[in-house]
PDB file of C-alpha atoms and ligand atoms in Angstrom:
ATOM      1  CA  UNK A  29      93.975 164.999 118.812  1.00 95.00           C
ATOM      2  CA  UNK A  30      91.286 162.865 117.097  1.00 97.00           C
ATOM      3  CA  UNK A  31      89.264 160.587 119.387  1.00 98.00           C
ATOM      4  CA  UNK A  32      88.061 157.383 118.279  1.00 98.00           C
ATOM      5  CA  UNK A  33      85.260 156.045 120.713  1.00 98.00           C
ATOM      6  CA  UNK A  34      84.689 152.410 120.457  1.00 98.00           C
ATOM      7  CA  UNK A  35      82.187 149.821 121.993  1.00 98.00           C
ATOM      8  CA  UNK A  36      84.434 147.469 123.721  1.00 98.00           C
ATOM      9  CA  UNK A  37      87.970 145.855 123.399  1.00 98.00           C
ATOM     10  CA  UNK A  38      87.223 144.226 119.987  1.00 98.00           C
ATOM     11  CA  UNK A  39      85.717 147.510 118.142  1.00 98.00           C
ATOM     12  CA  UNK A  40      88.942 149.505 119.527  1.00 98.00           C
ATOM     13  CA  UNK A  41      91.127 146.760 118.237  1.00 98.00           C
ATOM     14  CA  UNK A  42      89.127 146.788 114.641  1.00 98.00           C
ATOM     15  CA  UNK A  43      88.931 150.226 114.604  1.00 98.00           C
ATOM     16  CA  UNK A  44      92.994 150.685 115.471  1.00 98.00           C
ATOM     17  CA  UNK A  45      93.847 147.948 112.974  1.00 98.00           C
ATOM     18  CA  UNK A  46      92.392 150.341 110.667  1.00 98.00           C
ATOM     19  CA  UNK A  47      94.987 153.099 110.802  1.00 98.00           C
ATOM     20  CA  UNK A  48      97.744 150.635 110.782  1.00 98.00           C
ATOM     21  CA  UNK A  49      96.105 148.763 107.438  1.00 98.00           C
ATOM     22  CA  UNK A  50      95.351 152.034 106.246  1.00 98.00           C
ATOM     23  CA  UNK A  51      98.930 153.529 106.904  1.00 98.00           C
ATOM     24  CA  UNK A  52     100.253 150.273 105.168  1.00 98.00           C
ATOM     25  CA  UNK A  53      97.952 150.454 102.229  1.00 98.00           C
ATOM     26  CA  UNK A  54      99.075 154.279 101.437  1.00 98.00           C
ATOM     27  CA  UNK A  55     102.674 153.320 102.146  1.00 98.00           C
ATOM     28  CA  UNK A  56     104.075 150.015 101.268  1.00 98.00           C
ATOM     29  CA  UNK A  57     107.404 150.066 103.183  1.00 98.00           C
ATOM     30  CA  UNK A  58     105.820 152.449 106.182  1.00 98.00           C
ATOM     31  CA  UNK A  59     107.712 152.121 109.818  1.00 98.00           C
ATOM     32  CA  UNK A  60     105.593 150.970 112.343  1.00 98.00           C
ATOM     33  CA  UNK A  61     106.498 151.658 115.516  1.00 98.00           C
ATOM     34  CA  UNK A  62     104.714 148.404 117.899  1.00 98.00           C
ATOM     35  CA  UNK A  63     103.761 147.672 120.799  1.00 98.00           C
ATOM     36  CA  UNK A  64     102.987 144.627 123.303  1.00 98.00           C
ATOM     37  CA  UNK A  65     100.787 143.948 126.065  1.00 96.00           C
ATOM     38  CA  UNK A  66      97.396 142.680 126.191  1.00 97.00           C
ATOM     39  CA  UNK A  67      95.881 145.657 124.357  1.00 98.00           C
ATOM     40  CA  UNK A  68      97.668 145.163 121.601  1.00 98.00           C
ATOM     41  CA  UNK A  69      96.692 141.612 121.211  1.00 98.00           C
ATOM     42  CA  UNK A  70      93.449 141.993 118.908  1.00 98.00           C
ATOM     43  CA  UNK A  71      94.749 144.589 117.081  1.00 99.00           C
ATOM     44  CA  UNK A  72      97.530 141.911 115.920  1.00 99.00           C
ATOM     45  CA  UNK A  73      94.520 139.269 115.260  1.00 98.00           C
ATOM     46  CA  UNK A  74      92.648 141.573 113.088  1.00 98.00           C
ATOM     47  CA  UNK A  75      95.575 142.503 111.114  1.00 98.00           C
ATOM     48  CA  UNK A  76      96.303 139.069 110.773  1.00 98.00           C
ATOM     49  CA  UNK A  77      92.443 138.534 109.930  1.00 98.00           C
ATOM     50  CA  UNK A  78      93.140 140.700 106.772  1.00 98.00           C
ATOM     51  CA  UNK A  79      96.620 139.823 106.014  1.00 98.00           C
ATOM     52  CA  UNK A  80      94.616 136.430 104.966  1.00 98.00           C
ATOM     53  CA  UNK A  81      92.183 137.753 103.222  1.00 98.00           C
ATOM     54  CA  UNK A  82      94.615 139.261 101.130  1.00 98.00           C
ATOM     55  CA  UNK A  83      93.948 142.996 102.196  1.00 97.00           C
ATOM     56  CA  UNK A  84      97.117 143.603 104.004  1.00 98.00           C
ATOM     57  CA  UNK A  85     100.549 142.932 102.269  1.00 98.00           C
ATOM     58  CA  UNK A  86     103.841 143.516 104.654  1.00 98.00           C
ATOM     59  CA  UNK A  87     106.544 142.663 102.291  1.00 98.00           C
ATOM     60  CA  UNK A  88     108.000 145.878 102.484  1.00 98.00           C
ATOM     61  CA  UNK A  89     106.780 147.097 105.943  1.00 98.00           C
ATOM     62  CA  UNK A  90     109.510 147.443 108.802  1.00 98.00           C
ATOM     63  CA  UNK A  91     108.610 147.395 112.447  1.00 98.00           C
ATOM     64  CA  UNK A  92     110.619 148.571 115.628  1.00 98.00           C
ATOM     65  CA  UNK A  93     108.818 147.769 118.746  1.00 98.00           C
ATOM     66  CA  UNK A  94     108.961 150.001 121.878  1.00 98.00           C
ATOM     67  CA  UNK A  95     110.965 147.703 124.570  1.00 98.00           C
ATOM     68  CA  UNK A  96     111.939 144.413 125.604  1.00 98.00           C
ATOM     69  CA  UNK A  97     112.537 142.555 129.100  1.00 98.00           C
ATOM     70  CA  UNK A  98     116.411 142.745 130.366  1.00 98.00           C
ATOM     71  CA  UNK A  99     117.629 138.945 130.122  1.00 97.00           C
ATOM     72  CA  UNK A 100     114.877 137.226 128.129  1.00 97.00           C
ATOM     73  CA  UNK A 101     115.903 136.039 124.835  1.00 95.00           C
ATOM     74  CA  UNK A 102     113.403 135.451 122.082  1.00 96.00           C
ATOM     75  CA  UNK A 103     112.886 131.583 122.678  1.00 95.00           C
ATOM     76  CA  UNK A 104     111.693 132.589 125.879  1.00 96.00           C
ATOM     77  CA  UNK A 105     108.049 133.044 126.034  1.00 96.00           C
ATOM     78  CA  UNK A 106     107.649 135.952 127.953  1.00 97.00           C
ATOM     79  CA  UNK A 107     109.775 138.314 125.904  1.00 98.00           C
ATOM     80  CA  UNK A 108     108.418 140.308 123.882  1.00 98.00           C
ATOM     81  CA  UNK A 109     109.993 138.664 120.610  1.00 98.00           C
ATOM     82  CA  UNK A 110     108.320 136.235 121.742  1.00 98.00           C
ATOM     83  CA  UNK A 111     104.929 137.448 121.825  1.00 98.00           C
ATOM     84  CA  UNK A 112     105.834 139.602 118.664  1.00 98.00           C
ATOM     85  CA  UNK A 113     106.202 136.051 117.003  1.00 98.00           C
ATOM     86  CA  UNK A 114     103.483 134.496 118.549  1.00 98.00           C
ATOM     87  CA  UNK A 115     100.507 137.357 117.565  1.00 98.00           C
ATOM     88  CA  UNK A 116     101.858 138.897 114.694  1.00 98.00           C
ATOM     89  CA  UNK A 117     105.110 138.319 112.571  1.00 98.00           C
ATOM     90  CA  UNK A 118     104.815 134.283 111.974  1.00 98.00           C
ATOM     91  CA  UNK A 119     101.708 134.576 110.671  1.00 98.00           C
ATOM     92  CA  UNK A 120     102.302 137.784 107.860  1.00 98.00           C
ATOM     93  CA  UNK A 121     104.974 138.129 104.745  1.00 98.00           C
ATOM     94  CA  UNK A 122     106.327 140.556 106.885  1.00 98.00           C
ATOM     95  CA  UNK A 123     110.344 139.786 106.397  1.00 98.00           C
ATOM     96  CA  UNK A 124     112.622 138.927 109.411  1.00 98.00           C
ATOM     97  CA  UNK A 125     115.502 141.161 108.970  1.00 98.00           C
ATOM     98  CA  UNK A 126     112.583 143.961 108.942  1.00 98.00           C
ATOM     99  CA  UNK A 127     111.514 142.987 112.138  1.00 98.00           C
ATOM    100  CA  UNK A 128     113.250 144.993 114.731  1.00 98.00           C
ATOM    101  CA  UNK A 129     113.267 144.999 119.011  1.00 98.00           C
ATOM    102  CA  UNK A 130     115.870 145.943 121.339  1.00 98.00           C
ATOM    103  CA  UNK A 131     117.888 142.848 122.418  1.00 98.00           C
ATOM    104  CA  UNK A 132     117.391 142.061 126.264  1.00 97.00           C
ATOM    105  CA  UNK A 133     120.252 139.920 125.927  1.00 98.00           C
ATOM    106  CA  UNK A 134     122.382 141.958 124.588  1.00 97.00           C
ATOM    107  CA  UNK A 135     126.276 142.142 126.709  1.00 96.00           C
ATOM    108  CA  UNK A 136     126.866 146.095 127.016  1.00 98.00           C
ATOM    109  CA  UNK A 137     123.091 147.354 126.804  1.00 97.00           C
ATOM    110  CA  UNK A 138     124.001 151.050 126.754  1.00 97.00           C
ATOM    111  CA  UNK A 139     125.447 150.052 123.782  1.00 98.00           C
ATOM    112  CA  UNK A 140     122.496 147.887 122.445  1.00 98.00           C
ATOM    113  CA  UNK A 141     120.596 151.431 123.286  1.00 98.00           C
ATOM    114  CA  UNK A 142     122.756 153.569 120.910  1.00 98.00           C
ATOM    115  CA  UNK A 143     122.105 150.651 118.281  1.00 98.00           C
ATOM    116  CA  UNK A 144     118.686 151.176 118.769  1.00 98.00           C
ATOM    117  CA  UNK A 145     118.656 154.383 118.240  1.00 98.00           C
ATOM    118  CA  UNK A 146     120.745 154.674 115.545  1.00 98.00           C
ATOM    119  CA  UNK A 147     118.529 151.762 113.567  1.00 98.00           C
ATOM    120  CA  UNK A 148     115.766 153.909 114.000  1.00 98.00           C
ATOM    121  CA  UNK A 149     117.109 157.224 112.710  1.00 97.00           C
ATOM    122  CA  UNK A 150     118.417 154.863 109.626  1.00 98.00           C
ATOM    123  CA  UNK A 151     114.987 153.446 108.845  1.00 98.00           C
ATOM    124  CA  UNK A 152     113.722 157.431 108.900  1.00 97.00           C
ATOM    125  CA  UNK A 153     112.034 157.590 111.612  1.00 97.00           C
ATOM    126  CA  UNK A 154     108.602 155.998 112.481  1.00 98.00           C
ATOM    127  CA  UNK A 155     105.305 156.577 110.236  1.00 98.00           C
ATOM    128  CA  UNK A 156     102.753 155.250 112.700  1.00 98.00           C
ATOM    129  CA  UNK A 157     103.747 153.929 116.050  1.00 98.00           C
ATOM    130  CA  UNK A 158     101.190 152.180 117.970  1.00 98.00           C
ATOM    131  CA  UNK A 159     100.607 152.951 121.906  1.00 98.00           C
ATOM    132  CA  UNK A 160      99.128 151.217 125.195  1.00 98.00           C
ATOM    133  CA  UNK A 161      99.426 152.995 128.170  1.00 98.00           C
ATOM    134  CA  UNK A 162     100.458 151.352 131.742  1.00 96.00           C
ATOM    135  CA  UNK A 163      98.323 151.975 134.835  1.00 95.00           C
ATOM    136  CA  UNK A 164     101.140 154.497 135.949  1.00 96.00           C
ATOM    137  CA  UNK A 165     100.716 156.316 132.838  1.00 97.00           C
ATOM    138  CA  UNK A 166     104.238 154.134 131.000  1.00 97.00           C
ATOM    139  CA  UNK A 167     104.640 154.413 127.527  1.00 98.00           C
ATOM    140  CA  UNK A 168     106.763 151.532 126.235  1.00 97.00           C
ATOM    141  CA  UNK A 169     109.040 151.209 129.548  1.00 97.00           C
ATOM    142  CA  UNK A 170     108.871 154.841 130.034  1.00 97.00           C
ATOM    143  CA  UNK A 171     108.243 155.120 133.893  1.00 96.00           C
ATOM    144  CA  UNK A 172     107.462 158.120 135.940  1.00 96.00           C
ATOM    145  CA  UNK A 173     110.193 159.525 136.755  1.00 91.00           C
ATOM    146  CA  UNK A 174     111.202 163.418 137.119  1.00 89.00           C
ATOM    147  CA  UNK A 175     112.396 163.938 133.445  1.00 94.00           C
ATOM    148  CA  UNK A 176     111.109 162.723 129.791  1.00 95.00           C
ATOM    149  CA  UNK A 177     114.049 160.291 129.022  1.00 91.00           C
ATOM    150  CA  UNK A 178     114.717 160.837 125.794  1.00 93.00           C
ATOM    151  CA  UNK A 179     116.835 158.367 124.146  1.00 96.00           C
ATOM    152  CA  UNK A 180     116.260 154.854 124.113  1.00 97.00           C
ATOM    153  CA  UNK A 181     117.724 153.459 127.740  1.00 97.00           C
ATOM    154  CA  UNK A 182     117.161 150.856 129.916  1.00 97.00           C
ATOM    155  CA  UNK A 183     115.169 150.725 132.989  1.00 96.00           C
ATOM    156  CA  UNK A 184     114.180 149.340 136.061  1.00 96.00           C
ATOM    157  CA  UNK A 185     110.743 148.609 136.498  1.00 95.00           C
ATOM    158  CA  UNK A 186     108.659 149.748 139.330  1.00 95.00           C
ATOM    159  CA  UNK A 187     106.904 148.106 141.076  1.00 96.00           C
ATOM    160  CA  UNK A 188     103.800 149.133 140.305  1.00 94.00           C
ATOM    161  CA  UNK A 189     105.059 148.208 136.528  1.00 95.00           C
ATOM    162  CA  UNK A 190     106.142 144.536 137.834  1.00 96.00           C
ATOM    163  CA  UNK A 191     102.415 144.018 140.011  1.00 95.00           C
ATOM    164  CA  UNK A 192     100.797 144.743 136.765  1.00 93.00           C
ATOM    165  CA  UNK A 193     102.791 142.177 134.635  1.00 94.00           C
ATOM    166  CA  UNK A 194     103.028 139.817 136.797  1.00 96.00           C
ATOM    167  CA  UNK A 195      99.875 138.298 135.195  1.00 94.00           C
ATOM    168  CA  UNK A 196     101.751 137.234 132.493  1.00 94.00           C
ATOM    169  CA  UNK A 197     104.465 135.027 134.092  1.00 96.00           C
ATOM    170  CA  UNK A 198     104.286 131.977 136.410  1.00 95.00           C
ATOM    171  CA  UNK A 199     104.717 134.583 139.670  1.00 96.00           C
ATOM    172  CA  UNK A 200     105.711 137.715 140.208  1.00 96.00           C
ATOM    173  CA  UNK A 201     109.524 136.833 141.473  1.00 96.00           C
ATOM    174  CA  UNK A 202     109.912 136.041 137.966  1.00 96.00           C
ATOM    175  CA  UNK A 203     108.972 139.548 136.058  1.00 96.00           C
ATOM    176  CA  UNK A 204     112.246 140.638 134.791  1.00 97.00           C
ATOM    177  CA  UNK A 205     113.239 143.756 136.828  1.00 97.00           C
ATOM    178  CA  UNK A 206     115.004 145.710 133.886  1.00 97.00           C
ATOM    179  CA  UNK A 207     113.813 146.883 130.483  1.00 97.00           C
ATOM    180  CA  UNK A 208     115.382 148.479 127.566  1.00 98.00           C
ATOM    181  CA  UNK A 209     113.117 151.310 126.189  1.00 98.00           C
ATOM    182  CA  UNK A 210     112.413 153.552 123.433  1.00 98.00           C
ATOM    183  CA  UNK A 211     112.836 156.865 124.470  1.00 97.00           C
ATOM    184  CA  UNK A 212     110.429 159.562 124.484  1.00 96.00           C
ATOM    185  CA  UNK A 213     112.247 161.479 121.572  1.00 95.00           C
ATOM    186  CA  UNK A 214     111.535 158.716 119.041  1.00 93.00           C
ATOM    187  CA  UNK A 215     107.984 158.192 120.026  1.00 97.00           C
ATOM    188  CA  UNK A 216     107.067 161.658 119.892  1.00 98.00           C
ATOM    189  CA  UNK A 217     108.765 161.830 116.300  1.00 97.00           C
ATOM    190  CA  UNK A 218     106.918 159.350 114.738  1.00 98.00           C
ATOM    191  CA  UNK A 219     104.704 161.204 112.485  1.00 98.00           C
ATOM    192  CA  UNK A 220     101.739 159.343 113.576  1.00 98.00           C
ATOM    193  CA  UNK A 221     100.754 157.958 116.934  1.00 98.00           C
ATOM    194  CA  UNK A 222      97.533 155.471 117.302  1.00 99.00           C
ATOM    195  CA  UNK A 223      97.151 155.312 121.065  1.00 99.00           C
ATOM    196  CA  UNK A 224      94.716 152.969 122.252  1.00 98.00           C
ATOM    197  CA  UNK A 225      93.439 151.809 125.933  1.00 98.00           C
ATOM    198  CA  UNK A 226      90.271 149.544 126.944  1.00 98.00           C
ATOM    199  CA  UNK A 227      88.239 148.625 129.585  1.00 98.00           C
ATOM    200  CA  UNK A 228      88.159 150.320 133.193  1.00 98.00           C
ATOM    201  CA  UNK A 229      91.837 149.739 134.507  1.00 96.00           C
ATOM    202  CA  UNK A 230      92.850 152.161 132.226  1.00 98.00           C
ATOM    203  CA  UNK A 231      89.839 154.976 132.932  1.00 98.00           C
ATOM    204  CA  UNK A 232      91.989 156.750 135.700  1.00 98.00           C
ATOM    205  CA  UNK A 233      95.038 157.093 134.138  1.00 98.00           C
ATOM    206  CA  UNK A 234      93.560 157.583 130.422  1.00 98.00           C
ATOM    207  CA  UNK A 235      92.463 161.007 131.549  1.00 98.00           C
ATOM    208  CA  UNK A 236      95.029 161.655 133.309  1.00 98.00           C
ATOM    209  CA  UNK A 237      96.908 161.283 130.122  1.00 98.00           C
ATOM    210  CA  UNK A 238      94.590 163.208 128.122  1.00 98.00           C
ATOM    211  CA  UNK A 239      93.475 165.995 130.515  1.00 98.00           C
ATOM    212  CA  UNK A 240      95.963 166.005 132.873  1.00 98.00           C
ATOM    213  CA  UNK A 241      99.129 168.582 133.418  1.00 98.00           C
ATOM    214  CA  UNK A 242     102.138 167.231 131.050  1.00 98.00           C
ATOM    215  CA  UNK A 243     104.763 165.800 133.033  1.00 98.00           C
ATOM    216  CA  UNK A 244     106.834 163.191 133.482  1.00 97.00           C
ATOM    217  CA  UNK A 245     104.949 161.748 136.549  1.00 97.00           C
ATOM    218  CA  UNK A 246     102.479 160.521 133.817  1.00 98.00           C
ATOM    219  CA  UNK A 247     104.863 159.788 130.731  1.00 98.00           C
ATOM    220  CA  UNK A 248     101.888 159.337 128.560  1.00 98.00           C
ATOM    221  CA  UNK A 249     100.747 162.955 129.118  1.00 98.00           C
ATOM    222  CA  UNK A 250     103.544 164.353 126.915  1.00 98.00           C
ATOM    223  CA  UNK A 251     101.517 163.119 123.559  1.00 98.00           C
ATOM    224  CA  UNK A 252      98.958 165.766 124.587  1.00 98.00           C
ATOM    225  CA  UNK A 253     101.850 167.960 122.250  1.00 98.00           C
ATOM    226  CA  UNK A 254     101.882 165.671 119.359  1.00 98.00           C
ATOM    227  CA  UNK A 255     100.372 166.991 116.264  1.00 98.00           C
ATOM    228  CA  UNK A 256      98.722 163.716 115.232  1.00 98.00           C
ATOM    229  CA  UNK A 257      97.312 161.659 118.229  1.00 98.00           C
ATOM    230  CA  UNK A 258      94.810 159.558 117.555  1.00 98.00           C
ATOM    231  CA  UNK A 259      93.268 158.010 120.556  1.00 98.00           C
ATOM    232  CA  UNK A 260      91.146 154.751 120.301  1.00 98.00           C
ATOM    233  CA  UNK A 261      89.736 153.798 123.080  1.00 98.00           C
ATOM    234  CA  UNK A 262      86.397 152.093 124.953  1.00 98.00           C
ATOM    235  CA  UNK A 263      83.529 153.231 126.313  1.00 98.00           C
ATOM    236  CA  UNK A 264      85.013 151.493 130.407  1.00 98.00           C
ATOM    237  CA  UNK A 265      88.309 153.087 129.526  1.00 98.00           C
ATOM    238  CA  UNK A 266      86.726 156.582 128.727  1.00 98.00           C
ATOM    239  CA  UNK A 267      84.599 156.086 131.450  1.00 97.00           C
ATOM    240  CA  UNK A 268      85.712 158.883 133.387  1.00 96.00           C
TER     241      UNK A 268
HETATM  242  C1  GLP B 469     103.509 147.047 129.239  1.00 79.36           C
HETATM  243  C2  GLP B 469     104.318 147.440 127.978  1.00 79.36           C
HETATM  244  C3  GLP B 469     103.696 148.622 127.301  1.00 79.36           C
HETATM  245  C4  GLP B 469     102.194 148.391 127.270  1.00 79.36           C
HETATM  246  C5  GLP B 469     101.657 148.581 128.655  1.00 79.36           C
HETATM  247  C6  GLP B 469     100.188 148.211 128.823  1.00 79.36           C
HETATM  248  O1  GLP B 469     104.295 146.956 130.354  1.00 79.36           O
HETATM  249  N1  GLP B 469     105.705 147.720 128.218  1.00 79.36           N
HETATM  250  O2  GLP B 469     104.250 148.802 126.008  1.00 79.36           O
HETATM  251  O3  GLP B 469     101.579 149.319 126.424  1.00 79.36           O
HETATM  252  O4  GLP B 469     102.483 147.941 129.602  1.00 79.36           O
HETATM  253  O5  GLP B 469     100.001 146.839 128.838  1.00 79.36           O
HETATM  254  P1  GLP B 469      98.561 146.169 128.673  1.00 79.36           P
HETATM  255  O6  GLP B 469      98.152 146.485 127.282  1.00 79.36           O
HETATM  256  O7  GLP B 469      98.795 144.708 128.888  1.00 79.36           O
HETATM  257  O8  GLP B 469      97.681 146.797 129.666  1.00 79.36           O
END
């Protein structure tokens, strides 16, 4: 594991846009493997930052993100095509049909799940997947739970998982309940992992993740076994 120490939310998102520009500069049509939430957020704005200065170029880069909200299409501004949208894609030459999440509106999801999985495997896996962790130790939608899901499935949130989300909708009745994940199997195959976590809601559970037993209480524990973690994180969220 490699551990990247940075200042405060802005270094870790510089210093993790750095991998994924630097992954994308060896590799013209890498996989990146994404992720949403509000640690992601400055990561996208930095990338975006050298996108326009002419640093970056995605022509050829495909993404699959890690989950999406059960019943939220992508108009809808909580979903997480939404957001995808919104930070990142609209503002690169990254190409649409590239751009890949699971569809939370999909009609038989267990189907949408074998899609998923099967667009995955067809793209060859991931080459760098980003990573924020959830206060419960999630990755993507992966909740504790008494086995590492593997495949990608869908979900029902709990509740500590809807409390912490609920910032980002009108009120909390109005978090979807259900998600449709990336398993644990594709995450752990990417051949890169950039993990990152900031600021001191995220101290507790970031060692936990990183010094604690592997199990799938704490999902995020089970990259302790991947060969290449790299871990970018804040001096709050490494604060214990
Ligand atoms: C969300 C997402 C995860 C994200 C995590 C942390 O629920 N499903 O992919 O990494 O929780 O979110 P945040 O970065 O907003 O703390």
């Amino acid at each position: 594991m490699k551990l990247v120490r940075a200042k405060d939310y802005k270094d870790m998102s510089r210093k993790a846009a750095n991998f994924l520009s630097a992954q994308v500069i060896l590799k013209e049509n890498s996989v990146l493997g994404l992720a949403t939430g509000g640690t992601s957020e400055g990561i996208y704005e930095q990338l975006v930052d050298w996108y326009r200065k002419g640093d970056i170029d995605f022509s050829m880069v495909s993404t699959v993100n890690l989950d999406e909200y059960v019943g939220l299409d992508g108009s809808n501004e909580r979903s997480y095509r939404y957001y995808m949208e919104h930070h990142l894609f609209r503002h690169i030459n990254i190409k649409e049909r590239n751009c890949h999440l699971p569809d939370g509106m999909a009609g038989n999801l267990e189907e949408e799940c074998r899609r998923y999985d099967r667009l995955i495997e067809r793209l060859g896996g991931i080459d760098m997947q980003l990573l924020g962790v959830g206060e419960n130790g999630h990755i993507g939608f992966n909740e504790p739970d008494e086995a590492f899901e593997q495949m990608t499935h869908c979900v029902w949130l709990k509740e500590s998982t809807i409390d912490a989300n609920a910032r980002y909708f009108a009120s909390r009745e109005e978090v979807p309940r259900r998600a449709i994940t990336m398993g644990i199997k594709a995450i752990m195959q990417a051949r890169a992992i950039v993990l990152c976590a900031s600021g001191k809601r995220k101290a507790g559970i970031l060692k936990r993740v990183l010094c604690g037993p592997v199990t799938p209480e704490v999902p995020g524990s089970v990259l302790q076994m991947h060969p290449r973690l790299i871990v970018v994180a804040d001096a709050e969220a490494l604060g214990e």
